[in-house]
CSV table of C-alpha atoms in Angstrom, one decimal:
chain,number,residue,atom,x,y,z
H,492,MET,CA,179.0,56.2,-42.6
H,493,LYS,CA,180.0,53.4,-45.0
H,494,VAL,CA,180.0,54.8,-48.2
H,495,SER,CA,180.4,51.9,-51.7
H,496,VAL,CA,181.7,53.9,-55.1
H,497,ILE,CA,180.4,51.9,-58.1
H,498,ILE,CA,182.4,52.2,-61.5
H,499,SER,CA,180.9,51.6,-64.5
H,500,ASN,CA,183.5,50.7,-66.9
H,501,TYR,CA,183.6,49.7,-70.9
H,502,ASN,CA,187.1,50.3,-72.7
H,503,TYR,CA,188.6,52.7,-70.3
H,504,ALA,CA,191.4,51.4,-68.9
H,505,ARG,CA,193.6,54.2,-70.1
H,506,TYR,CA,191.8,56.5,-68.0
H,507,LEU,CA,190.9,53.7,-64.4
H,508,PRO,CA,194.6,54.4,-62.5
H,509,LYS,CA,193.3,58.3,-62.1
H,510,THR,CA,190.1,57.7,-61.4
H,511,ILE,CA,190.9,55.3,-58.7
H,512,ASP,CA,193.4,57.0,-57.3
H,513,SER,CA,191.3,59.7,-56.8
H,514,VAL,CA,189.0,57.3,-54.7
H,515,LEU,CA,192.1,55.9,-52.5
H,516,ALA,CA,193.3,59.3,-51.8
H,517,GLN,CA,189.8,60.7,-49.8
H,518,THR,CA,189.9,61.7,-46.8
H,519,TYR,CA,187.1,59.6,-45.9
H,520,SER,CA,187.9,56.0,-45.0
H,521,ASN,CA,185.1,54.0,-44.8
H,522,ILE,CA,184.8,53.4,-48.8
H,523,GLU,CA,184.2,50.3,-50.8
H,524,ILE,CA,184.9,50.8,-54.6
H,525,ILE,CA,183.3,48.2,-56.9
H,526,ILE,CA,184.2,48.9,-60.3
H,527,VAL,CA,182.1,46.9,-62.7
H,528,ASP,CA,183.1,45.9,-66.3
H,529,ASP,CA,180.9,45.8,-68.9
H,530,GLY,CA,182.8,43.2,-71.6
H,531,SER,CA,185.3,45.8,-72.1
H,532,LYS,CA,187.5,45.2,-75.4
H,533,ASP,CA,190.3,46.8,-74.2
H,534,ASP,CA,193.1,45.9,-71.1
H,535,SER,CA,190.5,47.3,-69.0
H,536,ARG,CA,190.5,43.6,-67.1
H,537,ASP,CA,194.9,43.7,-66.4
H,538,VAL,CA,194.6,46.9,-65.8
H,539,ILE,CA,192.3,46.4,-63.0
H,540,THR,CA,192.9,43.7,-61.6
H,541,LYS,CA,196.1,45.1,-61.1
H,542,LEU,CA,194.3,47.5,-59.1
H,543,GLN,CA,192.4,45.7,-56.7
H,544,ALA,CA,196.2,44.3,-55.7
H,545,LYS,CA,196.7,48.5,-54.3
H,546,ALA,CA,194.1,47.6,-52.6
H,547,PRO,CA,192.5,44.1,-52.5
H,548,ASN,CA,190.2,44.8,-48.6
H,549,GLN,CA,189.0,48.1,-50.6
H,550,ILE,CA,188.2,47.1,-54.3
H,551,LYS,CA,185.6,44.1,-55.3
H,552,THR,CA,185.6,43.8,-59.1
H,553,ILE,CA,182.8,41.8,-61.3
H,554,PHE,CA,183.4,41.3,-65.1
H,555,GLN,CA,180.5,40.8,-67.0
H,556,PRO,CA,179.3,40.5,-70.6
H,557,ASN,CA,178.4,43.5,-72.1
H,558,GLN,CA,174.9,45.0,-70.9
H,559,GLY,CA,175.2,48.6,-70.9
H,560,GLN,CA,175.2,51.3,-68.1
H,561,GLY,CA,171.8,50.1,-66.7
H,562,GLY,CA,173.0,47.0,-66.6
H,563,ALA,CA,176.8,47.3,-64.7
H,564,PHE,CA,174.4,49.9,-62.0
H,565,ASN,CA,172.4,46.9,-61.1
H,566,ALA,CA,175.6,44.6,-60.6
H,567,GLY,CA,177.3,47.1,-58.5
H,568,PHE,CA,174.5,48.2,-56.8
H,569,GLN,CA,173.5,44.4,-55.6
H,570,ALA,CA,177.4,44.3,-54.8
H,571,ALA,CA,177.6,47.3,-52.8
H,572,SER,CA,177.3,47.0,-48.6
H,573,GLY,CA,177.5,50.8,-48.0
H,574,ASP,CA,175.0,53.1,-46.6
H,575,ILE,CA,175.2,55.4,-49.1
H,576,ILE,CA,176.4,55.2,-52.4
H,577,ALA,CA,177.6,57.3,-55.1
H,578,PHE,CA,178.5,56.7,-58.9
H,579,LEU,CA,181.8,57.6,-59.8
H,580,ASP,CA,182.0,57.2,-63.9
H,581,ALA,CA,185.4,55.6,-65.6
H,582,ASP,CA,187.1,58.3,-67.4
H,583,ASP,CA,186.1,61.0,-64.4
H,584,ILE,CA,188.1,62.2,-61.1
H,585,TRP,CA,187.4,63.5,-58.0
H,586,LYS,CA,188.9,66.1,-55.6
H,587,PRO,CA,190.0,64.0,-52.0
H,588,GLU,CA,187.6,66.3,-49.8
H,589,LYS,CA,184.6,65.1,-51.7
H,590,VAL,CA,183.5,62.0,-50.1
H,591,GLN,CA,184.1,63.5,-46.4
H,592,ARG,CA,181.8,66.5,-48.0
H,593,ILE,CA,178.5,64.1,-49.3
H,594,VAL,CA,179.2,62.3,-45.2
H,595,GLU,CA,178.7,65.8,-43.9
H,596,ILE,CA,175.4,66.7,-45.6
H,597,PHE,CA,173.8,63.2,-45.6
H,598,ASN,CA,174.8,63.2,-41.5
H,599,THR,CA,173.2,66.7,-41.1
H,600,SER,CA,169.9,66.4,-42.8
H,601,ASP,CA,167.6,63.9,-43.9
H,602,VAL,CA,168.0,64.3,-47.8
H,603,VAL,CA,167.8,60.7,-49.6
H,604,GLY,CA,170.6,62.3,-52.1
H,605,VAL,CA,173.5,65.3,-52.2
H,606,MET,CA,174.4,66.2,-56.3
H,607,HIS,CA,177.2,68.0,-57.3
H,608,HIS,CA,178.5,69.2,-60.0
H,609,LEU,CA,182.0,69.2,-61.8
H,610,ASP,CA,185.1,71.0,-63.2
H,611,ILE,CA,185.7,70.0,-66.9
H,612,ILE,CA,188.9,68.6,-68.0
H,613,ASP,CA,190.2,66.9,-71.5
H,614,ALA,CA,191.8,63.4,-71.9
H,615,ASP,CA,194.8,65.2,-70.6
H,616,ASP,CA,193.7,66.2,-67.1
H,617,LYS,CA,193.4,69.5,-68.5
H,618,TYR,CA,190.7,72.4,-67.0
H,619,MET,CA,188.7,73.5,-70.2
H,620,ASN,CA,188.2,77.5,-70.3
H,621,ASN,CA,187.4,76.4,-66.6
H,622,ALA,CA,184.0,75.4,-67.7
H,623,SER,CA,181.9,73.2,-65.3
H,624,THR,CA,178.4,71.5,-64.8
H,625,GLN,CA,177.1,74.1,-62.7
H,626,GLY,CA,174.0,74.3,-64.0
H,627,PRO,CA,170.7,75.9,-62.4
H,628,LYS,CA,169.9,76.2,-58.8
H,629,LEU,CA,167.9,73.5,-58.1
H,630,SER,CA,165.2,73.4,-54.4
H,631,GLU,CA,165.6,70.5,-52.8
H,632,ASP,CA,162.0,69.1,-53.5
H,633,LEU,CA,163.6,68.0,-56.9
H,634,ALA,CA,160.2,66.1,-57.5
H,635,LYS,CA,158.3,70.3,-58.5
H,636,VAL,CA,160.7,70.4,-60.4
H,637,VAL,CA,160.6,67.5,-63.0
H,638,LEU,CA,156.8,68.2,-62.6
H,639,ASN,CA,157.4,72.0,-63.0
H,640,THR,CA,159.7,71.2,-66.3
H,641,GLY,CA,158.2,68.1,-68.0
H,642,ASN,CA,161.8,66.3,-67.4
H,643,ALA,CA,164.2,68.9,-68.4
H,644,TRP,CA,167.4,68.2,-68.2
H,645,CYS,CA,169.3,70.3,-66.0
H,646,PHE,CA,171.7,68.3,-63.2
H,647,PRO,CA,175.0,67.0,-62.3
H,648,PRO,CA,176.7,64.3,-64.6
H,649,THR,CA,176.7,60.9,-62.8
H,650,SER,CA,180.4,61.0,-61.0
H,651,GLY,CA,178.7,64.0,-59.1
H,652,LEU,CA,175.5,62.2,-57.7
H,653,SER,CA,175.0,59.9,-54.3
H,654,TYR,CA,171.8,58.4,-52.4
H,655,ARG,CA,170.6,57.0,-49.4
H,656,ARG,CA,170.8,52.6,-49.9
H,657,GLU,CA,166.8,52.6,-49.0
H,658,ALA,CA,166.3,54.9,-51.8
H,659,LEU,CA,168.0,53.2,-54.7
H,660,GLU,CA,166.8,50.3,-53.1
H,661,LYS,CA,163.1,51.7,-54.1
H,662,VAL,CA,164.5,52.1,-58.0
H,663,PHE,CA,166.6,48.5,-58.4
H,664,PRO,CA,167.3,47.2,-60.4
H,665,ILE,CA,166.4,49.2,-63.2
H,666,ASP,CA,165.1,47.7,-66.6
H,667,PRO,CA,169.0,47.5,-68.4
H,668,ILE,CA,167.6,47.1,-71.8
H,669,LYS,CA,165.7,51.1,-71.6
H,670,TRP,CA,168.5,52.1,-70.0
H,671,ARG,CA,171.8,51.5,-71.6
H,672,ILE,CA,173.5,54.5,-71.5
H,673,TRP,CA,172.0,57.9,-69.7
H,674,ALA,CA,171.0,55.4,-66.5
H,675,ASP,CA,172.2,58.3,-64.7
H,676,GLY,CA,169.4,60.3,-65.7
H,677,CYS,CA,166.5,56.5,-64.3
H,678,ILE,CA,168.5,57.7,-60.9
H,679,ILE,CA,168.1,61.7,-61.0
H,680,TYR,CA,163.8,61.2,-62.0
H,681,CYS,CA,163.2,58.0,-59.8
H,682,THR,CA,164.4,59.9,-56.7
H,683,ALA,CA,163.3,63.2,-56.7
H,684,PHE,CA,160.2,61.3,-55.8
H,685,LEU,CA,161.3,59.8,-52.9
H,686,GLY,CA,162.9,62.4,-50.6
H,687,LYS,CA,164.8,65.5,-50.7
H,688,ILE,CA,167.9,66.4,-53.2
H,689,LYS,CA,170.4,68.5,-51.2
H,690,THR,CA,172.6,70.3,-55.0
H,691,LEU,CA,175.7,71.7,-54.0
H,692,HIS,CA,177.0,74.1,-55.7
H,693,GLU,CA,180.5,73.3,-55.8
H,694,ASN,CA,182.2,71.5,-57.9
H,695,LEU,CA,183.8,68.0,-56.3
H,696,GLY,CA,185.6,66.3,-59.1
H,697,SER,CA,186.3,67.1,-62.2
H,698,TYR,CA,184.5,65.4,-65.3
H,699,ARG,CA,185.9,64.4,-68.6
H,700,ILE,CA,185.6,65.5,-72.1
H,701,HIS,CA,187.7,63.3,-74.8
H,702,GLY,CA,186.1,62.7,-78.0
H,703,ALA,CA,184.7,58.8,-77.2
H,704,ASN,CA,182.0,59.3,-74.7
H,705,ASN,CA,179.1,60.7,-74.5
H,706,HIS,CA,178.7,63.9,-73.2
H,707,ILE,CA,177.1,67.1,-72.6
H,708,GLY,CA,176.8,69.9,-74.6
H,709,GLN,CA,177.8,67.7,-77.3
H,710,GLY,CA,177.3,70.7,-80.3
H,711,VAL,CA,174.8,71.1,-82.9
H,712,ALA,CA,172.6,68.0,-83.2
H,713,THR,CA,172.4,66.0,-86.6
H,714,LYS,CA,168.3,65.2,-87.3
H,715,GLU,CA,169.2,62.1,-86.6
H,716,GLN,CA,170.6,62.6,-83.3
H,717,GLU,CA,167.8,65.1,-82.6
H,718,ALA,CA,165.0,62.5,-83.1
H,719,LYS,CA,167.5,59.7,-81.4
H,720,ALA,CA,166.6,63.0,-78.3
H,721,GLN,CA,162.9,63.1,-79.1
H,722,ALA,CA,161.9,59.5,-78.7
H,723,GLY,CA,164.4,59.7,-75.4
H,724,ILE,CA,162.1,61.1,-73.1
H,725,GLU,CA,159.5,60.3,-74.1
H,726,GLN,CA,161.2,56.9,-73.5
H,727,THR,CA,162.1,58.6,-70.2
H,728,ASN,CA,158.9,59.7,-69.2
H,729,ARG,CA,156.7,56.8,-69.6
H,730,TYR,CA,159.7,54.9,-67.1
H,731,ILE,CA,158.8,57.9,-64.6
H,732,ASN,CA,155.2,57.6,-64.9
H,733,GLU,CA,155.4,54.2,-64.5
H,734,PHE,CA,157.9,54.7,-61.4
H,735,LEU,CA,155.5,57.1,-59.9
H,736,GLU,CA,152.4,54.4,-60.4
H,737,ARG,CA,154.4,52.2,-59.0
H,738,ILE,CA,155.2,54.1,-55.8
H,739,ASN,CA,151.8,55.1,-55.6
H,740,TYR,CA,152.6,59.3,-56.2
H,741,PRO,CA,149.4,61.0,-57.2
H,742,THR,CA,150.8,63.4,-59.8
H,743,ARG,CA,152.1,62.5,-63.2
H,744,VAL,CA,155.1,64.0,-65.4
H,745,ASP,CA,153.7,66.0,-68.4
H,746,LEU,CA,155.7,66.1,-71.5
H,747,SER,CA,153.7,68.9,-73.0
H,748,ARG,CA,155.7,71.4,-70.0
H,749,ASN,CA,159.1,70.2,-71.3
H,750,LEU,CA,160.1,72.6,-73.6
H,751,GLN,CA,163.3,71.4,-75.1
H,752,TYR,CA,160.8,68.8,-76.3
H,753,ARG,CA,158.0,70.5,-77.2
H,754,ARG,CA,160.0,73.8,-79.4
H,755,THR,CA,162.0,70.7,-80.7
H,756,LYS,CA,159.2,69.0,-82.0
H,757,TYR,CA,157.5,72.1,-83.3
H,758,TYR,CA,160.6,73.1,-85.7
H,759,GLN,CA,160.7,69.3,-87.0
H,760,GLN,CA,156.9,69.6,-88.2
H,761,GLY,CA,158.7,72.7,-89.9
H,762,LYS,CA,155.1,74.6,-90.2
H,763,TRP,CA,153.5,77.6,-88.3
H,764,ASN,CA,150.7,76.2,-85.9
H,765,SER,CA,149.7,79.7,-83.9
H,766,ARG,CA,148.2,77.8,-80.7
H,767,GLU,CA,151.5,75.4,-80.6
H,768,VAL,CA,153.4,79.3,-81.1
H,769,TRP,CA,151.6,80.5,-77.9
H,770,ALA,CA,151.8,77.5,-76.2
H,771,ILE,CA,155.8,77.7,-76.5
H,772,SER,CA,156.0,80.8,-76.0
H,773,ARG,CA,153.9,81.3,-72.7
H,774,LEU,CA,156.8,78.5,-71.8
H,775,ILE,CA,159.7,80.2,-72.4
H,776,MET,CA,158.4,83.6,-70.5
H,777,GLY,CA,158.4,81.1,-67.9
H,778,TRP,CA,160.8,79.0,-67.7
H,779,SER,CA,162.7,79.6,-64.5
H,780,PHE,CA,166.0,78.0,-65.1
H,781,TYR,CA,166.5,81.2,-67.9
H,782,SER,CA,166.8,85.0,-66.5
H,783,TRP,CA,164.3,87.3,-67.6
H,784,GLN,CA,167.2,88.3,-70.5
H,785,GLU,CA,167.2,84.8,-71.2
H,786,ARG,CA,163.3,84.6,-71.5
H,787,VAL,CA,163.4,87.2,-74.2
H,788,TYR,CA,166.4,86.5,-76.3
H,789,TYR,CA,165.0,82.8,-76.9
H,790,LEU,CA,161.6,83.9,-76.8
H,791,THR,CA,162.7,86.3,-80.3
H,792,ARG,CA,164.8,83.9,-81.3
H,793,PHE,CA,161.8,81.2,-81.8
H,794,LEU,CA,159.4,84.2,-82.8
H,795,PHE,CA,161.8,84.9,-85.8
H,796,LYS,CA,162.5,81.4,-86.2
H,797,SER,CA,159.1,80.6,-86.7
H,798,GLY,CA,157.8,83.2,-88.6
H,799,LYS,CA,160.3,81.4,-91.5
H,800,PHE,CA,157.5,78.7,-91.8
H,801,LEU,CA,154.5,81.9,-92.3
H,802,ALA,CA,156.9,82.4,-95.4
H,803,ARG,CA,157.0,78.4,-96.7
H,804,PRO,CA,154.3,77.5,-98.9
H,805,ALA,CA,152.5,74.5,-97.7
H,806,VAL,CA,153.3,71.1,-97.7
H,807,ASN,CA,151.2,68.5,-99.1
H,808,THR,CA,151.7,65.8,-96.6
H,809,GLU,CA,148.3,63.1,-97.3
H,810,SER,CA,149.9,59.7,-98.6
H,811,THR,CA,150.0,59.4,-102.6
H,812,THR,CA,149.2,55.7,-102.3
H,813,ILE,CA,145.9,53.7,-102.8
């Protein structure tokens, strides 16, 4: 079983050598590496050329004008010849047994995808307080998870994703404009409806946080970032449902089930709405990603914050223009 590793790079020359070395050091040998440089402005081209010289029969290189992550993934997938396609960010690294482990799963089950979590490291390869991307335990019926949560995010990042070629052939090419960033989300959500997805609760690599990347848990969002995130969730939902229509899937994803989206939208409106308070309270108490203690905590916090809206004077939002 051949494994193609797609690496999308943009200005990560500093990290690329360790990333590529972590693939070359895998205990599983039937691997090809496809590096797609997405119009980098640093010395990535020179670094990639030198890396390719280390394993010319194993490393393919593609240099293209900047198109974003979606465009880079399209180019990488088109060049890939493996039975299994694995994705690796240009600033992350894998543990030596990572590919062997996922191949074992693909060889012994009928899953169409395997996901795993990663340790979190900084720019200097230091582990960050034993942190990892570990999240809630997910069943192999990922479609049910997506439908029940209105596409809420609860998945590993790019470097923890791998899929059978035949599944990705139904997903690619992806829209490079809509998925200029966060294209891994497109892949996760679409493949969820193509078969079973196995999530390994093993950290088989390291996810790097260094300040120049779009990483998980970036702290308190500004209003502009919040609005952008909400728009991204809406776009994702439209894209998923368009995909489901294309593959004749009988159900559609309902964004009203997305707790993060609905709660944020309510906060943005800034006024009391008893119907929304009741609906969001029910979502919180039924949220499968929360423990019972977390449900009580987040419900209390939500009600306390919502209660403040009652104390505010009504704001006239009608236009004053004629």
